[in-house]
Amino acid sequence: MDPDIYYPYGLPFFTNQPVIPVTFVNNEDHFIKIHLIKKNKIENLAGIIFPKENKKYHFPMNTFVAIITEKKPDKVQCYIKLKKDMIYIYP
């Protein structure tokens, strides 16, 4: 197991569910939150990317996420359908 790879909160790393690798890069001076989207609703917190941080994740296939920033916690910055091996850079 690679210690540099994160899994969404609540998803055990030993699951049999197929996962895809993605990377998030936060170039802002504030943290961003990644929330899972289920049935077109914002659900569980999947992870937090701190300022100036890069994180590699393994998410389940066909995952949709919402990005919410510390500066505007009541507004979704964007919705993303995650794709294998993509690097998502904010902003």
mmCIF file of N, CA, C and O in Angstrom:
data_model
loop_
_atom_site.group_PDB
_atom_site.id
_atom_site.type_symbol
_atom_site.label_atom_id
_atom_site.label_comp_id
_atom_site.label_asym_id
_atom_site.label_seq_id
_atom_site.Cartn_x
_atom_site.Cartn_y
_atom_site.Cartn_z
ATOM 1 N N MET A 1 0.839 -1.185 0.000
ATOM 2 C CA MET A 1 0.000 0.000 0.000
ATOM 3 C C MET A 1 0.880 1.244 0.000
ATOM 4 O O MET A 1 1.809 1.346 0.784
ATOM 5 N N ASP A 2 0.593 2.175 -0.883
ATOM 6 C CA ASP A 2 1.355 3.413 -1.007
ATOM 7 C C ASP A 2 0.833 4.437 0.002
ATOM 8 O O ASP A 2 -0.344 4.812 -0.038
ATOM 9 N N PRO A 3 1.679 4.932 0.920
ATOM 10 C CA PRO A 3 1.205 5.882 1.932
ATOM 11 C C PRO A 3 0.879 7.262 1.368
ATOM 12 O O PRO A 3 0.290 8.084 2.059
ATOM 13 N N ASP A 4 1.237 7.531 0.121
ATOM 14 C CA ASP A 4 0.935 8.822 -0.505
ATOM 15 C C ASP A 4 -0.437 8.844 -1.176
ATOM 16 O O ASP A 4 -0.832 9.869 -1.720
ATOM 17 N N ILE A 5 -1.149 7.736 -1.156
ATOM 18 C CA ILE A 5 -2.466 7.666 -1.790
ATOM 19 C C ILE A 5 -3.540 7.717 -0.713
ATOM 20 O O ILE A 5 -3.516 6.967 0.254
ATOM 21 N N TYR A 6 -4.485 8.637 -0.915
ATOM 22 C CA TYR A 6 -5.593 8.812 0.020
ATOM 23 C C TYR A 6 -6.853 8.181 -0.558
ATOM 24 O O TYR A 6 -6.990 8.040 -1.769
ATOM 25 N N TYR A 7 -7.773 7.832 0.329
ATOM 26 C CA TYR A 7 -9.073 7.307 -0.057
ATOM 27 C C TYR A 7 -10.139 8.230 0.524
ATOM 28 O O TYR A 7 -9.932 8.806 1.592
ATOM 29 N N PRO A 8 -11.272 8.384 -0.153
ATOM 30 C CA PRO A 8 -12.335 9.242 0.394
ATOM 31 C C PRO A 8 -12.737 8.766 1.783
ATOM 32 O O PRO A 8 -12.741 7.564 2.057
ATOM 33 N N TYR A 9 -13.066 9.720 2.657
ATOM 34 C CA TYR A 9 -13.509 9.372 4.002
ATOM 35 C C TYR A 9 -14.672 8.398 3.909
ATOM 36 O O TYR A 9 -15.584 8.572 3.121
ATOM 37 N N GLY A 10 -14.622 7.360 4.694
ATOM 38 C CA GLY A 10 -15.698 6.376 4.725
ATOM 39 C C GLY A 10 -15.538 5.237 3.731
ATOM 40 O O GLY A 10 -16.301 4.285 3.760
ATOM 41 N N LEU A 11 -14.553 5.316 2.842
ATOM 42 C CA LEU A 11 -14.311 4.239 1.880
ATOM 43 C C LEU A 11 -13.057 3.493 2.324
ATOM 44 O O LEU A 11 -11.958 4.045 2.292
ATOM 45 N N PRO A 12 -13.195 2.249 2.749
ATOM 46 C CA PRO A 12 -12.014 1.506 3.192
ATOM 47 C C PRO A 12 -11.076 1.202 2.023
ATOM 48 O O PRO A 12 -11.515 0.939 0.910
ATOM 49 N N PHE A 13 -9.780 1.282 2.268
ATOM 50 C CA PHE A 13 -8.792 1.043 1.218
ATOM 51 C C PHE A 13 -8.777 -0.410 0.755
ATOM 52 O O PHE A 13 -8.261 -0.720 -0.304
ATOM 53 N N PHE A 14 -9.359 -1.305 1.520
ATOM 54 C CA PHE A 14 -9.343 -2.721 1.183
ATOM 55 C C PHE A 14 -10.616 -3.170 0.461
ATOM 56 O O PHE A 14 -10.854 -4.351 0.307
ATOM 57 N N THR A 15 -11.420 -2.231 -0.017
ATOM 58 C CA THR A 15 -12.672 -2.573 -0.691
ATOM 59 C C THR A 15 -12.417 -3.289 -2.020
ATOM 60 O O THR A 15 -11.379 -3.095 -2.649
ATOM 61 N N ASN A 16 -13.366 -4.111 -2.434
ATOM 62 C CA ASN A 16 -13.286 -4.792 -3.726
ATOM 63 C C ASN A 16 -13.842 -3.937 -4.856
ATOM 64 O O ASN A 16 -13.825 -4.339 -6.005
ATOM 65 N N GLN A 17 -14.357 -2.780 -4.524
ATOM 66 C CA GLN A 17 -14.918 -1.873 -5.514
ATOM 67 C C GLN A 17 -13.797 -1.319 -6.398
ATOM 68 O O GLN A 17 -12.759 -0.907 -5.888
ATOM 69 N N PRO A 18 -13.975 -1.306 -7.736
ATOM 70 C CA PRO A 18 -12.926 -0.777 -8.607
ATOM 71 C C PRO A 18 -12.729 0.725 -8.373
ATOM 72 O O PRO A 18 -13.701 1.463 -8.205
ATOM 73 N N VAL A 19 -11.476 1.150 -8.338
ATOM 74 C CA VAL A 19 -11.153 2.553 -8.082
ATOM 75 C C VAL A 19 -10.330 3.126 -9.231
ATOM 76 O O VAL A 19 -9.724 2.388 -10.000
ATOM 77 N N ILE A 20 -10.337 4.477 -9.324
ATOM 78 C CA ILE A 20 -9.527 5.171 -10.315
ATOM 79 C C ILE A 20 -8.604 6.154 -9.595
ATOM 80 O O ILE A 20 -8.994 6.772 -8.609
ATOM 81 N N PRO A 21 -7.364 6.301 -10.078
ATOM 82 C CA PRO A 21 -6.455 7.267 -9.463
ATOM 83 C C PRO A 21 -6.697 8.668 -10.026
ATOM 84 O O PRO A 21 -6.862 8.841 -11.236
ATOM 85 N N VAL A 22 -6.762 9.662 -9.142
ATOM 86 C CA VAL A 22 -6.862 11.067 -9.532
ATOM 87 C C VAL A 22 -5.984 11.881 -8.584
ATOM 88 O O VAL A 22 -5.653 11.430 -7.485
ATOM 89 N N THR A 23 -5.620 13.077 -9.022
ATOM 90 C CA THR A 23 -4.802 13.967 -8.202
ATOM 91 C C THR A 23 -5.495 15.320 -8.109
ATOM 92 O O THR A 23 -6.019 15.825 -9.101
ATOM 93 N N PHE A 24 -5.476 15.901 -6.924
ATOM 94 C CA PHE A 24 -6.000 17.250 -6.715
ATOM 95 C C PHE A 24 -4.848 18.154 -6.305
ATOM 96 O O PHE A 24 -4.027 17.784 -5.459
ATOM 97 N N VAL A 25 -4.806 19.351 -6.893
ATOM 98 C CA VAL A 25 -3.786 20.351 -6.583
ATOM 99 C C VAL A 25 -4.509 21.611 -6.137
ATOM 100 O O VAL A 25 -5.366 22.124 -6.858
ATOM 101 N N ASN A 26 -4.171 22.110 -4.965
ATOM 102 C CA ASN A 26 -4.791 23.337 -4.453
ATOM 103 C C ASN A 26 -3.738 24.438 -4.456
ATOM 104 O O ASN A 26 -2.808 24.433 -3.648
ATOM 105 N N ASN A 27 -3.884 25.408 -5.360
ATOM 106 C CA ASN A 27 -2.947 26.529 -5.457
ATOM 107 C C ASN A 27 -3.400 27.751 -4.674
ATOM 108 O O ASN A 27 -2.765 28.793 -4.744
ATOM 109 N N GLU A 28 -4.491 27.648 -3.950
ATOM 110 C CA GLU A 28 -5.037 28.780 -3.195
ATOM 111 C C GLU A 28 -4.398 28.878 -1.807
ATOM 112 O O GLU A 28 -3.663 27.993 -1.382
ATOM 113 N N ASP A 29 -4.735 29.966 -1.113
ATOM 114 C CA ASP A 29 -4.255 30.186 0.252
ATOM 115 C C ASP A 29 -5.277 29.726 1.292
ATOM 116 O O ASP A 29 -5.185 30.094 2.457
ATOM 117 N N HIS A 30 -6.273 28.982 0.870
ATOM 118 C CA HIS A 30 -7.285 28.446 1.775
ATOM 119 C C HIS A 30 -7.588 27.008 1.360
ATOM 120 O O HIS A 30 -7.273 26.602 0.250
ATOM 121 N N PHE A 31 -8.193 26.250 2.270
ATOM 122 C CA PHE A 31 -8.449 24.840 1.953
ATOM 123 C C PHE A 31 -9.697 24.689 1.091
ATOM 124 O O PHE A 31 -10.558 25.572 1.047
ATOM 125 N N ILE A 32 -9.766 23.561 0.405
ATOM 126 C CA ILE A 32 -10.961 23.203 -0.360
ATOM 127 C C ILE A 32 -11.454 21.850 0.139
ATOM 128 O O ILE A 32 -10.671 21.026 0.607
ATOM 129 N N LYS A 33 -12.770 21.675 0.060
ATOM 130 C CA LYS A 33 -13.378 20.411 0.479
ATOM 131 C C LYS A 33 -13.927 19.701 -0.750
ATOM 132 O O LYS A 33 -14.461 20.330 -1.652
ATOM 133 N N ILE A 34 -13.783 18.385 -0.753
ATOM 134 C CA ILE A 34 -14.328 17.546 -1.814
ATOM 135 C C ILE A 34 -15.479 16.755 -1.203
ATOM 136 O O ILE A 34 -15.295 16.043 -0.217
ATOM 137 N N HIS A 35 -16.667 16.921 -1.797
ATOM 138 C CA HIS A 35 -17.847 16.200 -1.329
ATOM 139 C C HIS A 35 -18.315 15.238 -2.405
ATOM 140 O O HIS A 35 -18.283 15.559 -3.595
ATOM 141 N N LEU A 36 -18.766 14.071 -1.987
ATOM 142 C CA LEU A 36 -19.342 13.109 -2.921
ATOM 143 C C LEU A 36 -20.746 13.558 -3.318
ATOM 144 O O LEU A 36 -21.469 14.142 -2.504
ATOM 145 N N ILE A 37 -21.114 13.281 -4.557
ATOM 146 C CA ILE A 37 -22.453 13.556 -5.062
ATOM 147 C C ILE A 37 -23.154 12.218 -5.277
ATOM 148 O O ILE A 37 -22.624 11.339 -5.953
ATOM 149 N N LYS A 38 -24.325 12.067 -4.660
ATOM 150 C CA LYS A 38 -25.129 10.854 -4.835
ATOM 151 C C LYS A 38 -26.568 11.268 -5.085
ATOM 152 O O LYS A 38 -27.112 12.091 -4.345
ATOM 153 N N LYS A 39 -27.157 10.718 -6.136
ATOM 154 C CA LYS A 39 -28.547 11.030 -6.501
ATOM 155 C C LYS A 39 -28.751 12.536 -6.634
ATOM 156 O O LYS A 39 -29.723 13.096 -6.134
ATOM 157 N N ASN A 40 -27.786 13.219 -7.268
ATOM 158 C CA ASN A 40 -27.832 14.660 -7.531
ATOM 159 C C ASN A 40 -27.873 15.517 -6.267
ATOM 160 O O ASN A 40 -28.344 16.651 -6.299
ATOM 161 N N LYS A 41 -27.384 14.988 -5.156
ATOM 162 C CA LYS A 41 -27.329 15.741 -3.903
ATOM 163 C C LYS A 41 -25.918 15.663 -3.337
ATOM 164 O O LYS A 41 -25.250 14.640 -3.449
ATOM 165 N N ILE A 42 -25.490 16.747 -2.715
ATOM 166 C CA ILE A 42 -24.185 16.760 -2.051
ATOM 167 C C ILE A 42 -24.298 15.891 -0.809
ATOM 168 O O ILE A 42 -25.164 16.089 0.034
ATOM 169 N N GLU A 43 -23.402 14.920 -0.720
ATOM 170 C CA GLU A 43 -23.443 13.972 0.390
ATOM 171 C C GLU A 43 -22.200 14.134 1.267
ATOM 172 O O GLU A 43 -21.823 15.239 1.587
ATOM 173 N N ASN A 44 -21.566 13.058 1.569
ATOM 174 C CA ASN A 44 -20.457 12.991 2.521
ATOM 175 C C ASN A 44 -19.233 13.784 2.076
ATOM 176 O O ASN A 44 -18.941 13.892 0.890
ATOM 177 N N LEU A 45 -18.509 14.256 3.061
ATOM 178 C CA LEU A 45 -17.203 14.850 2.818
ATOM 179 C C LEU A 45 -16.250 13.735 2.419
ATOM 180 O O LEU A 45 -16.136 12.727 3.113
ATOM 181 N N ALA A 46 -15.591 13.901 1.280
ATOM 182 C CA ALA A 46 -14.663 12.873 0.795
ATOM 183 C C ALA A 46 -13.227 13.202 1.175
ATOM 184 O O ALA A 46 -12.409 12.301 1.347
ATOM 185 N N GLY A 47 -12.902 14.486 1.279
ATOM 186 C CA GLY A 47 -11.537 14.856 1.611
ATOM 187 C C GLY A 47 -11.362 16.359 1.694
ATOM 188 O O GLY A 47 -12.223 17.126 1.253
ATOM 189 N N ILE A 48 -10.232 16.761 2.248
ATOM 190 C CA ILE A 48 -9.865 18.176 2.363
ATOM 191 C C ILE A 48 -8.477 18.337 1.768
ATOM 192 O O ILE A 48 -7.569 17.561 2.085
ATOM 193 N N ILE A 49 -8.316 19.342 0.921
ATOM 194 C CA ILE A 49 -7.013 19.661 0.332
ATOM 195 C C ILE A 49 -6.581 20.990 0.934
ATOM 196 O O ILE A 49 -7.231 22.020 0.733
ATOM 197 N N PHE A 50 -5.503 20.976 1.681
ATOM 198 C CA PHE A 50 -5.029 22.173 2.355
ATOM 199 C C PHE A 50 -4.288 23.096 1.386
ATOM 200 O O PHE A 50 -3.942 22.688 0.278
ATOM 201 N N PRO A 51 -4.061 24.359 1.782
ATOM 202 C CA PRO A 51 -3.410 25.315 0.874
ATOM 203 C C PRO A 51 -2.065 24.800 0.364
ATOM 204 O O PRO A 51 -1.288 24.204 1.110
ATOM 205 N N LYS A 52 -1.845 25.022 -0.938
ATOM 206 C CA LYS A 52 -0.583 24.670 -1.613
ATOM 207 C C LYS A 52 -0.250 23.184 -1.504
ATOM 208 O O LYS A 52 0.908 22.795 -1.454
ATOM 209 N N GLU A 53 -1.263 22.345 -1.484
ATOM 210 C CA GLU A 53 -1.054 20.915 -1.300
ATOM 211 C C GLU A 53 -1.495 20.121 -2.536
ATOM 212 O O GLU A 53 -2.438 20.494 -3.219
ATOM 213 N N ASN A 54 -0.787 19.032 -2.793
ATOM 214 C CA ASN A 54 -1.157 18.059 -3.827
ATOM 215 C C ASN A 54 -1.518 16.760 -3.111
ATOM 216 O O ASN A 54 -0.793 16.335 -2.214
ATOM 217 N N LYS A 55 -2.626 16.133 -3.524
ATOM 218 C CA LYS A 55 -3.010 14.848 -2.936
ATOM 219 C C LYS A 55 -3.436 13.893 -4.029
ATOM 220 O O LYS A 55 -4.225 14.248 -4.904
ATOM 221 N N LYS A 56 -2.925 12.676 -3.934
ATOM 222 C CA LYS A 56 -3.331 11.599 -4.829
ATOM 223 C C LYS A 56 -4.423 10.804 -4.125
ATOM 224 O O LYS A 56 -4.280 10.447 -2.959
ATOM 225 N N TYR A 57 -5.492 10.536 -4.855
ATOM 226 C CA TYR A 57 -6.627 9.796 -4.309
ATOM 227 C C TYR A 57 -6.947 8.599 -5.179
ATOM 228 O O TYR A 57 -6.649 8.585 -6.375
ATOM 229 N N HIS A 58 -7.598 7.636 -4.577
ATOM 230 C CA HIS A 58 -8.262 6.552 -5.297
ATOM 231 C C HIS A 58 -9.748 6.688 -4.977
ATOM 232 O O HIS A 58 -10.146 6.525 -3.818
ATOM 233 N N PHE A 59 -10.540 7.014 -5.990
ATOM 234 C CA PHE A 59 -11.989 7.149 -5.854
ATOM 235 C C PHE A 59 -12.658 5.989 -6.570
ATOM 236 O O PHE A 59 -12.114 5.469 -7.550
ATOM 237 N N PRO A 60 -13.860 5.620 -6.150
ATOM 238 C CA PRO A 60 -14.607 4.602 -6.890
ATOM 239 C C PRO A 60 -14.880 5.079 -8.322
ATOM 240 O O PRO A 60 -15.018 6.279 -8.573
ATOM 241 N N MET A 61 -14.961 4.130 -9.242
ATOM 242 C CA MET A 61 -15.279 4.475 -10.626
ATOM 243 C C MET A 61 -16.637 5.171 -10.691
ATOM 244 O O MET A 61 -17.505 4.924 -9.849
ATOM 245 N N ASN A 62 -16.801 6.044 -11.687
ATOM 246 C CA ASN A 62 -18.057 6.766 -11.938
ATOM 247 C C ASN A 62 -18.466 7.664 -10.777
ATOM 248 O O ASN A 62 -19.653 7.802 -10.479
ATOM 249 N N THR A 63 -17.499 8.275 -10.124
ATOM 250 C CA THR A 63 -17.772 9.166 -9.002
ATOM 251 C C THR A 63 -17.937 10.606 -9.481
ATOM 252 O O THR A 63 -17.169 11.087 -10.304
ATOM 253 N N PHE A 64 -18.947 11.274 -8.933
ATOM 254 C CA PHE A 64 -19.134 12.711 -9.120
ATOM 255 C C PHE A 64 -18.807 13.383 -7.793
ATOM 256 O O PHE A 64 -19.198 12.891 -6.728
ATOM 257 N N VAL A 65 -18.098 14.536 -7.863
ATOM 258 C CA VAL A 65 -17.763 15.272 -6.652
ATOM 259 C C VAL A 65 -18.122 16.749 -6.824
ATOM 260 O O VAL A 65 -18.257 17.243 -7.940
ATOM 261 N N ALA A 66 -18.259 17.432 -5.697
ATOM 262 C CA ALA A 66 -18.455 18.879 -5.664
ATOM 263 C C ALA A 66 -17.275 19.482 -4.917
ATOM 264 O O ALA A 66 -16.831 18.931 -3.904
ATOM 265 N N ILE A 67 -16.778 20.604 -5.426
ATOM 266 C CA ILE A 67 -15.681 21.317 -4.785
ATOM 267 C C ILE A 67 -16.261 22.537 -4.082
ATOM 268 O O ILE A 67 -16.939 23.358 -4.702
ATOM 269 N N ILE A 68 -15.972 22.653 -2.777
ATOM 270 C CA ILE A 68 -16.445 23.777 -1.972
ATOM 271 C C ILE A 68 -15.232 24.388 -1.279
ATOM 272 O O ILE A 68 -14.420 23.668 -0.703
ATOM 273 N N THR A 69 -15.122 25.720 -1.332
ATOM 274 C CA THR A 69 -13.942 26.386 -0.774
ATOM 275 C C THR A 69 -14.221 26.936 0.625
ATOM 276 O O THR A 69 -15.371 27.133 1.014
ATOM 277 N N GLU A 70 -13.148 27.207 1.328
ATOM 278 C CA GLU A 70 -13.243 27.805 2.662
ATOM 279 C C GLU A 70 -13.781 29.234 2.565
ATOM 280 O O GLU A 70 -14.534 29.674 3.436
ATOM 281 N N LYS A 71 -13.424 29.959 1.495
ATOM 282 C CA LYS A 71 -13.854 31.356 1.345
ATOM 283 C C LYS A 71 -15.348 31.481 1.100
ATOM 284 O O LYS A 71 -15.976 32.441 1.537
ATOM 285 N N LYS A 72 -15.916 30.531 0.350
ATOM 286 C CA LYS A 72 -17.350 30.560 0.033
ATOM 287 C C LYS A 72 -17.974 29.204 0.378
ATOM 288 O O LYS A 72 -18.313 28.420 -0.501
ATOM 289 N N PRO A 73 -18.153 28.934 1.672
ATOM 290 C CA PRO A 73 -18.622 27.605 2.084
ATOM 291 C C PRO A 73 -20.068 27.295 1.701
ATOM 292 O O PRO A 73 -20.480 26.147 1.752
ATOM 293 N N ASP A 74 -20.847 28.312 1.315
ATOM 294 C CA ASP A 74 -22.243 28.078 0.939
ATOM 295 C C ASP A 74 -22.437 27.914 -0.560
ATOM 296 O O ASP A 74 -23.564 27.746 -1.020
ATOM 297 N N LYS A 75 -21.334 27.977 -1.319
ATOM 298 C CA LYS A 75 -21.430 27.913 -2.779
ATOM 299 C C LYS A 75 -20.542 26.786 -3.313
ATOM 300 O O LYS A 75 -19.384 26.659 -2.917
ATOM 301 N N VAL A 76 -21.099 26.002 -4.223
ATOM 302 C CA VAL A 76 -20.310 24.964 -4.889
ATOM 303 C C VAL A 76 -19.526 25.621 -6.017
ATOM 304 O O VAL A 76 -20.100 26.294 -6.868
ATOM 305 N N GLN A 77 -18.201 25.462 -5.993
ATOM 306 C CA GLN A 77 -17.367 26.050 -7.026
ATOM 307 C C GLN A 77 -17.501 25.316 -8.351
ATOM 308 O O GLN A 77 -17.512 25.928 -9.402
ATOM 309 N N CYS A 78 -17.569 23.983 -8.278
ATOM 310 C CA CYS A 78 -17.750 23.201 -9.501
ATOM 311 C C CYS A 78 -18.145 21.772 -9.146
ATOM 312 O O CYS A 78 -17.952 21.309 -8.025
ATOM 313 N N TYR A 79 -18.730 21.113 -10.140
ATOM 314 C CA TYR A 79 -19.061 19.694 -10.068
ATOM 315 C C TYR A 79 -18.153 18.979 -11.058
ATOM 316 O O TYR A 79 -17.927 19.474 -12.168
ATOM 317 N N ILE A 80 -17.636 17.818 -10.680
ATOM 318 C CA ILE A 80 -16.694 17.094 -11.533
ATOM 319 C C ILE A 80 -17.066 15.619 -11.577
ATOM 320 O O ILE A 80 -17.305 15.008 -10.531
ATOM 321 N N LYS A 81 -17.080 15.059 -12.783
ATOM 322 C CA LYS A 81 -17.144 13.602 -12.931
ATOM 323 C C LYS A 81 -15.694 13.151 -13.064
ATOM 324 O O LYS A 81 -15.013 13.498 -14.026
ATOM 325 N N LEU A 82 -15.210 12.444 -12.088
ATOM 326 C CA LEU A 82 -13.800 12.081 -12.052
ATOM 327 C C LEU A 82 -13.455 11.096 -13.161
ATOM 328 O O LEU A 82 -14.215 10.171 -13.446
ATOM 329 N N LYS A 83 -12.280 11.319 -13.759
ATOM 330 C CA LYS A 83 -11.779 10.441 -14.810
ATOM 331 C C LYS A 83 -10.405 9.934 -14.416
ATOM 332 O O LYS A 83 -9.628 10.642 -13.779
ATOM 333 N N LYS A 84 -10.122 8.740 -14.832
ATOM 334 C CA LYS A 84 -8.887 8.053 -14.462
ATOM 335 C C LYS A 84 -7.651 8.875 -14.842
ATOM 336 O O LYS A 84 -7.556 9.412 -15.944
ATOM 337 N N ASP A 85 -6.711 8.965 -13.898
ATOM 338 C CA ASP A 85 -5.386 9.588 -14.082
ATOM 339 C C ASP A 85 -5.435 11.092 -14.359
ATOM 340 O O ASP A 85 -4.437 11.661 -14.791
ATOM 341 N N MET A 86 -6.553 11.746 -14.081
ATOM 342 C CA MET A 86 -6.642 13.192 -14.294
ATOM 343 C C MET A 86 -6.039 13.933 -13.108
ATOM 344 O O MET A 86 -6.028 13.429 -11.987
ATOM 345 N N ILE A 87 -5.547 15.140 -13.390
ATOM 346 C CA ILE A 87 -5.050 16.043 -12.361
ATOM 347 C C ILE A 87 -6.002 17.235 -12.335
ATOM 348 O O ILE A 87 -6.156 17.934 -13.335
ATOM 349 N N TYR A 88 -6.652 17.458 -11.204
ATOM 350 C CA TYR A 88 -7.603 18.544 -11.049
ATOM 351 C C TYR A 88 -6.919 19.648 -10.249
ATOM 352 O O TYR A 88 -6.532 19.444 -9.102
ATOM 353 N N ILE A 89 -6.778 20.816 -10.882
ATOM 354 C CA ILE A 89 -6.045 21.932 -10.278
ATOM 355 C C ILE A 89 -7.028 23.034 -9.945
ATOM 356 O O ILE A 89 -7.814 23.456 -10.784
ATOM 357 N N TYR A 90 -6.970 23.499 -8.687
ATOM 358 C CA TYR A 90 -7.814 24.616 -8.251
ATOM 359 C C TYR A 90 -6.917 25.754 -7.848
ATOM 360 O O TYR A 90 -5.982 25.553 -7.088
ATOM 361 N N PRO A 91 -7.144 26.960 -8.287
ATOM 362 C CA PRO A 91 -8.162 27.410 -9.235
ATOM 363 C C PRO A 91 -7.715 27.181 -10.641
ATOM 364 O O PRO A 91 -6.617 27.123 -11.018
#
